[in-house]
Short mmCIF file of C-alpha atoms in Angstrom, two decimals:
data_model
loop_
_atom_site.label_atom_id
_atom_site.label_comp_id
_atom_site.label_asym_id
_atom_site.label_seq_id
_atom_site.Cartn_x
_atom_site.Cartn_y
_atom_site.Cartn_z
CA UNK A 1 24.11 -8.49 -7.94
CA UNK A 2 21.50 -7.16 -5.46
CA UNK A 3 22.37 -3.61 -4.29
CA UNK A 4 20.70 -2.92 -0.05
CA UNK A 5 20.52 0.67 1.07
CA UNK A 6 21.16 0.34 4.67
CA UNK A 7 20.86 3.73 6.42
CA UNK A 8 19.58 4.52 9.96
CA UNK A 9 19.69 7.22 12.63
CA UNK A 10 23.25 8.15 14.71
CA UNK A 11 23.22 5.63 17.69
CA UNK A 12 20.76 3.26 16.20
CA UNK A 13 23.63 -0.13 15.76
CA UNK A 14 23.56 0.77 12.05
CA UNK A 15 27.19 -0.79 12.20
CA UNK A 16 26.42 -3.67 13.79
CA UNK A 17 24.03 -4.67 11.36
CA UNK A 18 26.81 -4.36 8.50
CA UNK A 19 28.84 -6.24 10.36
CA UNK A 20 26.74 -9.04 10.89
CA UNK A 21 25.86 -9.19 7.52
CA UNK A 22 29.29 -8.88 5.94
CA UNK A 23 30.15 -12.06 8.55
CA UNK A 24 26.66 -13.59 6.62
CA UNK A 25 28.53 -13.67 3.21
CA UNK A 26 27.90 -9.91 2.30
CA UNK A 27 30.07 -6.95 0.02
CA UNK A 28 29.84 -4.39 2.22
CA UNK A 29 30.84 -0.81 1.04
CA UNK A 30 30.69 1.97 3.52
CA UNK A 31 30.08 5.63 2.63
CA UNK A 32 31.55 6.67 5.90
CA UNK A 33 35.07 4.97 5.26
CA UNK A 34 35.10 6.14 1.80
CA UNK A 35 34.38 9.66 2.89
CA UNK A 36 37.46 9.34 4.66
CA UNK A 37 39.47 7.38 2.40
CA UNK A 38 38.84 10.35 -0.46
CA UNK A 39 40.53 12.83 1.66
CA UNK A 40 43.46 11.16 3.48
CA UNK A 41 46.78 12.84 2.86
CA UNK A 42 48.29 13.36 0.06
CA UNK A 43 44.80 13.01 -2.12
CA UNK A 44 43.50 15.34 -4.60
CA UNK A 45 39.96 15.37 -2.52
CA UNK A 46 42.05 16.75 0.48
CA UNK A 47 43.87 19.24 -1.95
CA UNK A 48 40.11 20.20 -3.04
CA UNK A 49 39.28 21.02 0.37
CA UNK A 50 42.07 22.72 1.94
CA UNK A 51 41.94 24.87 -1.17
CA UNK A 52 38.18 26.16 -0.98
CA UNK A 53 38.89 26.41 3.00
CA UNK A 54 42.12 27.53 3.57
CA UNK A 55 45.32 25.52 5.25
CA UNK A 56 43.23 25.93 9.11
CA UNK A 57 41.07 22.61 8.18
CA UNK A 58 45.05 20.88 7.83
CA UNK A 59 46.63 19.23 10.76
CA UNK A 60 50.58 19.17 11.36
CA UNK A 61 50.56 15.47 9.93
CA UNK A 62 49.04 16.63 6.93
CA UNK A 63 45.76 15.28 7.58
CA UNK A 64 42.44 16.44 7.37
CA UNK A 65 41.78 18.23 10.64
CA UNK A 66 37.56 17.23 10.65
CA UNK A 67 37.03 19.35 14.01
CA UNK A 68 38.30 22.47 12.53
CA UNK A 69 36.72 21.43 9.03
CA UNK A 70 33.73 21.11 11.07
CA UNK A 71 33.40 24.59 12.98
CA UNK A 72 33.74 26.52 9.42
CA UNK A 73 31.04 24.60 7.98
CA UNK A 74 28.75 23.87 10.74
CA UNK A 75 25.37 25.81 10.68
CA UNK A 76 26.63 27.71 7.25
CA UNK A 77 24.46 26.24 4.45
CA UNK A 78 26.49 27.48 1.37
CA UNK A 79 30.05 25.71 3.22
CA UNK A 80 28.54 22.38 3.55
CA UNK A 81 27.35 22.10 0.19
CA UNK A 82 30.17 23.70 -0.91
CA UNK A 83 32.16 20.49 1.26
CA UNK A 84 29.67 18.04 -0.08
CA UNK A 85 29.93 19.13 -3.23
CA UNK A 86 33.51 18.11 -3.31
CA UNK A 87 33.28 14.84 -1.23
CA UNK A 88 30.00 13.40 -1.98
CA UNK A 89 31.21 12.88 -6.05
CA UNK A 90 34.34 11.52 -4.90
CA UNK A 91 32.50 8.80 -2.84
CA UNK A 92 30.11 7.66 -5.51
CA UNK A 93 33.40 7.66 -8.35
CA UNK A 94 35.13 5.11 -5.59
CA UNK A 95 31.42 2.99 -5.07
CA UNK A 96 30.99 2.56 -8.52
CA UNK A 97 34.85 1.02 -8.47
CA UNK A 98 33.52 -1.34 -5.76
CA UNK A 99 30.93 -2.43 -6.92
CA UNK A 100 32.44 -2.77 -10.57
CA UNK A 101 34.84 -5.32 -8.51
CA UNK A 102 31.69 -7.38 -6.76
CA UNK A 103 30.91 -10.92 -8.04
CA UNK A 104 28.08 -11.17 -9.93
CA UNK A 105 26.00 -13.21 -7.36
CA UNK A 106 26.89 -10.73 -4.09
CA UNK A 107 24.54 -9.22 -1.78
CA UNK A 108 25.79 -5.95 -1.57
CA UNK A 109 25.59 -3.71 0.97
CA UNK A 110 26.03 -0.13 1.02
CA UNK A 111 25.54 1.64 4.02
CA UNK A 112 24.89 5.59 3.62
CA UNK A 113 24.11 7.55 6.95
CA UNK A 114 22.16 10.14 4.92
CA UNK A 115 20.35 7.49 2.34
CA UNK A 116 17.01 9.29 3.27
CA UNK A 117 18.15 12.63 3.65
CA UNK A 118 20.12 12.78 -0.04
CA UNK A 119 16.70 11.01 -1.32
CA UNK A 120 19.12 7.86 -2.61
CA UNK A 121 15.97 5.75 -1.46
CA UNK A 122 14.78 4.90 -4.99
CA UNK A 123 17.89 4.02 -6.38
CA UNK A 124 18.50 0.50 -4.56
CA UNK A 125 16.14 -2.49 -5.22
CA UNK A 126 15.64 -2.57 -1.48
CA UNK A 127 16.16 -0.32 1.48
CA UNK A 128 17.00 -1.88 5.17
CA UNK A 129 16.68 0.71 7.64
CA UNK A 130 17.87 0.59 11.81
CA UNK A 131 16.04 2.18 14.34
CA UNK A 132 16.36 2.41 17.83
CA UNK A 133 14.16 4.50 20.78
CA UNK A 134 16.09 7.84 20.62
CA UNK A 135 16.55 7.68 24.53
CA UNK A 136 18.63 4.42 23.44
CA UNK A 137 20.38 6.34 21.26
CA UNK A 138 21.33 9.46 23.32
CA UNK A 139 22.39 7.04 25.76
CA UNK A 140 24.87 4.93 23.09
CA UNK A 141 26.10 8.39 21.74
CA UNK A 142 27.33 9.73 25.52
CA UNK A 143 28.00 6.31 26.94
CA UNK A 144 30.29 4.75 23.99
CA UNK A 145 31.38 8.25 22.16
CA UNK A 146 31.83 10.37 24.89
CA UNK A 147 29.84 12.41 23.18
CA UNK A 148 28.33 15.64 25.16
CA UNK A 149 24.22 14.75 25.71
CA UNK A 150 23.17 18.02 24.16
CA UNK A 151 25.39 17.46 21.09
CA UNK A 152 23.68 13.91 20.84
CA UNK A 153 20.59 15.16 20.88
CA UNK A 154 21.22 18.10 18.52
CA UNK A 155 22.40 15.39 15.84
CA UNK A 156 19.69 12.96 16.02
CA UNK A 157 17.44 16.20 15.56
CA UNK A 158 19.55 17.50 12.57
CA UNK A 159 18.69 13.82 10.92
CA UNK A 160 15.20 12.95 9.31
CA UNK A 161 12.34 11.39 11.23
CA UNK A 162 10.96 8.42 12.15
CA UNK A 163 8.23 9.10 9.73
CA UNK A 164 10.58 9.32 6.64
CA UNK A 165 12.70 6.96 7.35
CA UNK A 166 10.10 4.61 7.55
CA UNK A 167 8.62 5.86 4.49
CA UNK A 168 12.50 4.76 2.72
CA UNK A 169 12.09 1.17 4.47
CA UNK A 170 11.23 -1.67 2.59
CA UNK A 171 12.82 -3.41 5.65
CA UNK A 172 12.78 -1.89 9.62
CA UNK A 173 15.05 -3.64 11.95
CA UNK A 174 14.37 -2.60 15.65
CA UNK A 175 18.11 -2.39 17.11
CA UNK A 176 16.82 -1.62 21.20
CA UNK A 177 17.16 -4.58 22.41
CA UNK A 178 20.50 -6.52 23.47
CA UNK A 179 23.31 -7.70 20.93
CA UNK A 180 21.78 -11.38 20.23
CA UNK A 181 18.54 -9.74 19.63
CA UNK A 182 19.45 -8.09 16.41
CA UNK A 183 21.89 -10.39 15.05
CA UNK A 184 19.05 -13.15 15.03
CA UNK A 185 16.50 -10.65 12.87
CA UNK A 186 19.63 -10.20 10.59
CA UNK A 187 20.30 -13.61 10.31
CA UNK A 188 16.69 -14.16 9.20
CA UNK A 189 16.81 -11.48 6.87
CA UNK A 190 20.08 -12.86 4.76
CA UNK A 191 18.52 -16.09 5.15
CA UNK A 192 14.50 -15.92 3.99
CA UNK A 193 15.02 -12.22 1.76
CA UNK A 194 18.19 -11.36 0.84
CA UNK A 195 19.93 -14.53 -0.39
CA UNK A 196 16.77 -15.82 -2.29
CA UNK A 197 16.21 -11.94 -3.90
CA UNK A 198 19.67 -11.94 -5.36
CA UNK A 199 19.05 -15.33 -6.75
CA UNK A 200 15.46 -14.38 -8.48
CA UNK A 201 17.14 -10.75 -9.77
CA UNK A 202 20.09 -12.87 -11.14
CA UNK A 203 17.82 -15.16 -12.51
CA UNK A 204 15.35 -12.62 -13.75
CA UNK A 205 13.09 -15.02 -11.67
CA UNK A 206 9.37 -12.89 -10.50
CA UNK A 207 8.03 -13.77 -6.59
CA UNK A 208 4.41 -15.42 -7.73
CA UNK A 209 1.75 -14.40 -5.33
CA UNK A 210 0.70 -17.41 -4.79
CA UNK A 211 -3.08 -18.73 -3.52
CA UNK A 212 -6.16 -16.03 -2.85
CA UNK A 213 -5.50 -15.03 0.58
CA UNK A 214 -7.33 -11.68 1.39
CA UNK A 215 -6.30 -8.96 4.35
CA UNK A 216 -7.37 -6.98 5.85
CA UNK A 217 -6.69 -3.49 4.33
CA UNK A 218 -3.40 -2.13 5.60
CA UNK A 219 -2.29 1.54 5.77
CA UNK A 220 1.19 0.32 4.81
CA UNK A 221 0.23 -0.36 0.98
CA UNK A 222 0.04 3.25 0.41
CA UNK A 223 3.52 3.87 1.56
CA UNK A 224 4.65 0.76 -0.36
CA UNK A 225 3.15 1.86 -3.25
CA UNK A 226 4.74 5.14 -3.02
CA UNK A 227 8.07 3.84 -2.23
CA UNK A 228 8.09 1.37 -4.88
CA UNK A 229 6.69 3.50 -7.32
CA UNK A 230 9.37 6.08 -6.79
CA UNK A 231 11.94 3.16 -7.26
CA UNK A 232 9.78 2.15 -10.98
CA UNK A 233 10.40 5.80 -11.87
CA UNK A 234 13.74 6.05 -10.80
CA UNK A 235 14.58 2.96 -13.20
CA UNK A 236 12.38 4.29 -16.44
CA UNK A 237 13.52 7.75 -16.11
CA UNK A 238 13.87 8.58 -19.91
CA UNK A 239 11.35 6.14 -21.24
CA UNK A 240 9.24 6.39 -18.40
CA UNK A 241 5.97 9.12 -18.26
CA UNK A 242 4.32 8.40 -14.47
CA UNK A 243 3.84 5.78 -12.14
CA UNK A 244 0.38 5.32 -10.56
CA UNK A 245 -0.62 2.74 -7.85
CA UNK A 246 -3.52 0.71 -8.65
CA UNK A 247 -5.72 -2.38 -8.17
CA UNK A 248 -6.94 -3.07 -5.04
CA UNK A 249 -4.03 -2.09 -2.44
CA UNK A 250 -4.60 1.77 -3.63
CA UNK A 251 -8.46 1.52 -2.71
CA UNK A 252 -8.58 2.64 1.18
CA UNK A 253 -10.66 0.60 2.90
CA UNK A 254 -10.96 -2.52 0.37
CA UNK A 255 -9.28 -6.03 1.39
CA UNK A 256 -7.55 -7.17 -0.73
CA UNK A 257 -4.71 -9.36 -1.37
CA UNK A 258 -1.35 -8.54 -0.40
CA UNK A 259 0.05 -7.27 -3.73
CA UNK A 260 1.08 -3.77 -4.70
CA UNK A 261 0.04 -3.13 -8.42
CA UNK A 262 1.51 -0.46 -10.20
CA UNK A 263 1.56 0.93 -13.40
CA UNK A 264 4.24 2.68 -15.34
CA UNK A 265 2.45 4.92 -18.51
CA UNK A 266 5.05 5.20 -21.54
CA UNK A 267 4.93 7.28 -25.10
CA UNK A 268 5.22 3.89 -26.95
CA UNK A 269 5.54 0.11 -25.88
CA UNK A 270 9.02 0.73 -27.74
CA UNK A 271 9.73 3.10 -24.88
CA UNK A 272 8.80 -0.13 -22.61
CA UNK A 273 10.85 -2.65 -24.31
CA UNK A 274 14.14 -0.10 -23.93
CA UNK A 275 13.58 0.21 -20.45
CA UNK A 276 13.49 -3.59 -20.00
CA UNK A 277 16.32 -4.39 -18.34
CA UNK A 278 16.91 -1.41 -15.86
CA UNK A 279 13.78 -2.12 -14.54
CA UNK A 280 14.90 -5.55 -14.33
CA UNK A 281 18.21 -4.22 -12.42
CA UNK A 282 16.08 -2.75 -9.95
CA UNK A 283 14.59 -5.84 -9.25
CA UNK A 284 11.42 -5.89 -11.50
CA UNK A 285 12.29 -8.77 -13.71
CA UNK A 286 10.04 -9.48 -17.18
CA UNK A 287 7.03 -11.60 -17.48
CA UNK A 288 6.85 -12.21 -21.24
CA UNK A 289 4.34 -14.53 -20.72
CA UNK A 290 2.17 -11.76 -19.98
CA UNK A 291 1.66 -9.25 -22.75
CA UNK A 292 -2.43 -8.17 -23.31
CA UNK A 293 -4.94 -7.13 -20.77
CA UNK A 294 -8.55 -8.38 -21.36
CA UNK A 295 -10.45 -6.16 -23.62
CA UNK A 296 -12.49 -3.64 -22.08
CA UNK A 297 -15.62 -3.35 -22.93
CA UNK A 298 -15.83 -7.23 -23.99
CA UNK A 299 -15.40 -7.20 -28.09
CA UNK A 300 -13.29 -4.23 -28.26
CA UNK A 301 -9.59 -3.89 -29.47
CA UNK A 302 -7.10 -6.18 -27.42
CA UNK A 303 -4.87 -4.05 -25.05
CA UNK A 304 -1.27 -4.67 -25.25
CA UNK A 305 1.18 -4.26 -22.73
CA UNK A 306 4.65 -5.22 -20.88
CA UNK A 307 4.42 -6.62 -17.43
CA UNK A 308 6.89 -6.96 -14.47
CA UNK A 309 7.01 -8.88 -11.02
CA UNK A 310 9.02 -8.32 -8.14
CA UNK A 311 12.30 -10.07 -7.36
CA UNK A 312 12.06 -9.64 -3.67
CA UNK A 313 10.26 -12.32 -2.00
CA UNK A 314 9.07 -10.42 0.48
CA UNK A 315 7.04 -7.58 -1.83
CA UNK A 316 4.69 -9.48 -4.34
CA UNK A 317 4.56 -6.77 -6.96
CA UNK A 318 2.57 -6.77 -10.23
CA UNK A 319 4.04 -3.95 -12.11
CA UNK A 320 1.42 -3.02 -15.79
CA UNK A 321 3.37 -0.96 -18.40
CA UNK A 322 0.95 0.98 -20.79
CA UNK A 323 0.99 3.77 -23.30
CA UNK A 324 -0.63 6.27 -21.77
CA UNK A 325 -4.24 7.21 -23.13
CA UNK A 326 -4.30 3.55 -24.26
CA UNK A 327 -7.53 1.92 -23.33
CA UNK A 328 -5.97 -0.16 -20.85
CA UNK A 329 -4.10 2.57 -19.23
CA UNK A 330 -7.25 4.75 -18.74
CA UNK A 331 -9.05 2.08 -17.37
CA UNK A 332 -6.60 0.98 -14.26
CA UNK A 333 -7.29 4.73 -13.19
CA UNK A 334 -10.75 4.69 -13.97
CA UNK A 335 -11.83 1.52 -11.71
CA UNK A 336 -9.11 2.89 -9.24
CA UNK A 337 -10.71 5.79 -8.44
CA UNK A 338 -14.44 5.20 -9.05
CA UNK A 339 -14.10 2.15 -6.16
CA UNK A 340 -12.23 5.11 -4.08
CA UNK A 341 -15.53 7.37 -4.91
CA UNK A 342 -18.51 4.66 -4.94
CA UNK A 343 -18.85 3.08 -1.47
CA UNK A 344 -21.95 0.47 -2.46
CA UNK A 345 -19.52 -0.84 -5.53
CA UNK A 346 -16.35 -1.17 -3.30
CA UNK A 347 -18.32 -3.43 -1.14
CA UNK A 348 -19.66 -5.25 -3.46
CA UNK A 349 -16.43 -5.87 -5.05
CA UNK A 350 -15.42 -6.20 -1.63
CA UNK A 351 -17.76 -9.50 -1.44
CA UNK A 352 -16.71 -10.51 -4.68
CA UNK A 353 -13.31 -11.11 -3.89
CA UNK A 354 -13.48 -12.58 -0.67
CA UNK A 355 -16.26 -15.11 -1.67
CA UNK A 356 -14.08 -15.95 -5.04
CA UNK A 357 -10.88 -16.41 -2.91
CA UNK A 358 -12.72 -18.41 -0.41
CA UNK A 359 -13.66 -20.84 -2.95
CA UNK A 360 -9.88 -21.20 -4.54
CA UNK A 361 -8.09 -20.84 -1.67
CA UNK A 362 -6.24 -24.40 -2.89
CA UNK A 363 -5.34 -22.61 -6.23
CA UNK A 364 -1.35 -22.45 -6.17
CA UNK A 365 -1.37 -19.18 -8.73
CA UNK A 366 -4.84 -17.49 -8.05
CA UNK A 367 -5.42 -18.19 -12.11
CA UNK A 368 -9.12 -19.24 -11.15
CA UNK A 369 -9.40 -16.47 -9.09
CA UNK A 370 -8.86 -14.09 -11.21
CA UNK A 371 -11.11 -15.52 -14.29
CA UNK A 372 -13.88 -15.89 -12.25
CA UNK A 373 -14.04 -11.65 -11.20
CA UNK A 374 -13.40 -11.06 -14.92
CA UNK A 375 -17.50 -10.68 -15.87
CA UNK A 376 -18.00 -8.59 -12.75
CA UNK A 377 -15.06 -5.96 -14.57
CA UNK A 378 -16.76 -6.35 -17.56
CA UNK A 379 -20.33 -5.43 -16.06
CA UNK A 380 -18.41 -2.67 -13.84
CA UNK A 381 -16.72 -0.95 -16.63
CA UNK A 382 -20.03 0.75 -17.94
CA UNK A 383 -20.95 1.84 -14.56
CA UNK A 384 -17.72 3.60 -14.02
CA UNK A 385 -17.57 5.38 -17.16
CA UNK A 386 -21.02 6.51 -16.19
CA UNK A 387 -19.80 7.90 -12.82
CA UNK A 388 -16.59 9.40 -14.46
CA UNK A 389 -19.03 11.70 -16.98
CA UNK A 390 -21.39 12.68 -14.49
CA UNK A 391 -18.34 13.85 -11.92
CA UNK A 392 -16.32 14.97 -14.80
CA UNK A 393 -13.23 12.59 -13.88
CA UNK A 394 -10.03 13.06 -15.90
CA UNK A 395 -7.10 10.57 -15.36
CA UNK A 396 -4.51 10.92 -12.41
CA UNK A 397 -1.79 9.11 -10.94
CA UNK A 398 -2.56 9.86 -7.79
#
């Protein structure tokens, strides 16, 4: 099944969207009616709670009283873990049952107010966020919650920013607008991305990148790289040793098509092989057909490896597993950061690409493409070693 993150600020429609897209054909399991559902009366959560804060947080119906639950633990640090360390297991026990109960071919959403905040990000194969101007949100919060201006404004404050929420988002939906507004862009979304990445992940089925077609560079790569890179480590953790972005979306500056490369270094390609199919889970499904990189220099040992594409359709990713120190490995870094360093041989791989791409632009898989820059790699390869020993370069993954 595919597994969506949907998170956004207080006020922003998050709601809305889930209900739109549970009326689409999606599972929807919400965080916020399972944090409630674990302590209703007569649960052991509840029984948890009242015992590390006394019978005061109990109303006369035997219910959770949340206001008075609230004014012990608001603004002290140690209660609220010490709350969220009771209620936050509980709700992941009863979303694993959920999800354990989903068909095999759902879209299934889980929205979690705090996605970003708890740094869940990386562990869904994609991450919708909502937004909305927080003017439009103070406004919601008083007009439909009755809720005091200064106390909206404190909680939107209390939540993360703009800046990493967006970071999170693999997918922004503006909610500002009117009702009919937002339901449209969500109605696009299950349509073009959502339904056709749950078929490819069930399918094990990699988004091709299709013809040459060069942009303009875009600051966004380096946030998708580091978003999607934190979701390639979340995946290998135990066979996994660093993920690096590379190729030409981690150049600043360089055109380049729209394609995130990454690489994932390993102990051993047996390492690779056993992380397989979580990485597949997460929506990097196996390209088998792809197992060497050309030998660099030309004549030298071939350079095996494991490579992964993307399920989502809309994130092309080319995902490289190597051993690390393995030629190979070394030498995505290598031409990585010497084109970062060396202005004259960015552009002129700069013209190299965009004169190549102009003359396959018809190519439906960018296989000509890529042969024909192969003997300018092969050419480059000496010149970057020479610039790594003179400025005493040692590998990095950033």
């Amino acid at each position: 099944m595919l597994r969506v993150g949907l998170t956004g600020g207080i006020g922003s429609g998050k709601s809305t969207v889930a209900r739109r897209l549970v009326a689409r054909g999606a599972v929807l399991i919400d965080s916020d009616v399972l944090a409630r559902e674990v302590v209703a009366a007569g649960t052991p959560g509840l029984q948890e709670i009242v015992a590390a804060f006394g019978d005061g947080v109990l109303r006369p119906d035997g219910e959770l009283d949340r206001p008075a639950l609230a004014a012990v633990v608001f603004g002290d640090d140690t209660s609220r873990k010490q709350l969220n360390g009771i209620v936050h297991p509980l709700v992941r026990q009863r979303s694993d049952e959920l999800l354990a109960a989903a068909p095999s071919d759902a879209v299934v959403v889980q929205d979690v107010p705090l996605l970003v905040e708890s740094g869940m990000s990386p562990l869904f194969p994609l991450v919708v966020v909502v937004d909305a101007d927080a003017e439009v949100r103070v406004r919601r919060l008083v007009e439909q919650r009755g809720m005091p201006e200064s106390d909206a404004r404190a909680r939107i404050a209390a939540q993360a920013d703009d800046e990493a929420r967006r970071a999170a988002a693999d997918v922004w939906l503006d909610n500002g607008g009117v009702p009919a507004d937002i339901e449209a862009t969500v109605d696009a979304l299950w349509s073009q991305r959502l339904v056709p990445f749950e078929e490819n992940l069930r399918l094990r089925r990699p988004t091709r990148g299709g013809s040459p077609l060069i942009a303009e560079p875009q600051p966004g790569w380096v946030t998708a790289g580091r978003r999607l890179a934190a979701r390639v480590a979340a995946a290998a953790a135990g066979h996994g040793r660093g993920v690096a972005h590379i190729g030409s979306t981690a150049v600043p500056g360089l055109p380049a098509k729209d394609i995130i490369d990454l690489q994932l270094g390993v102990a051993s390609l047996a390492d690779a092989d056993a992380a397989r199919d979580a990485l597949q889970d997460a929506g990097f499904p196996a390209r088998p057909d792809i197992a060497w990189d050309n030998p660099k220099p030309p004549g030298s040992a071939p350079m095996p490896k494991r490579y992964h594409g993307s399920a989502d359709p809309g994130r092309v990713v080319h995902l490289h597993v190597r051993e690390v120190g393995s030629p190979g490995w070394r030498y995505a870094l290598l031409l990585r950061d010497w084109l970062r360093a060396d202005t004259a041989a960015r552009d002129e791989y700069r013209d190299l690409k965009i004169a190549t791409a102009a003359r396959y632009a018809g190519d439906a898989d960018a296989a000509r493409y890529a042969e024909e820059k192969e003997p300018w790699f092969d050419a480059a390869e000496p010149r970057a070693e020479r610039w790594a020993a003179s400025s005493g370069w040692s590998p990095s993954l950033d």
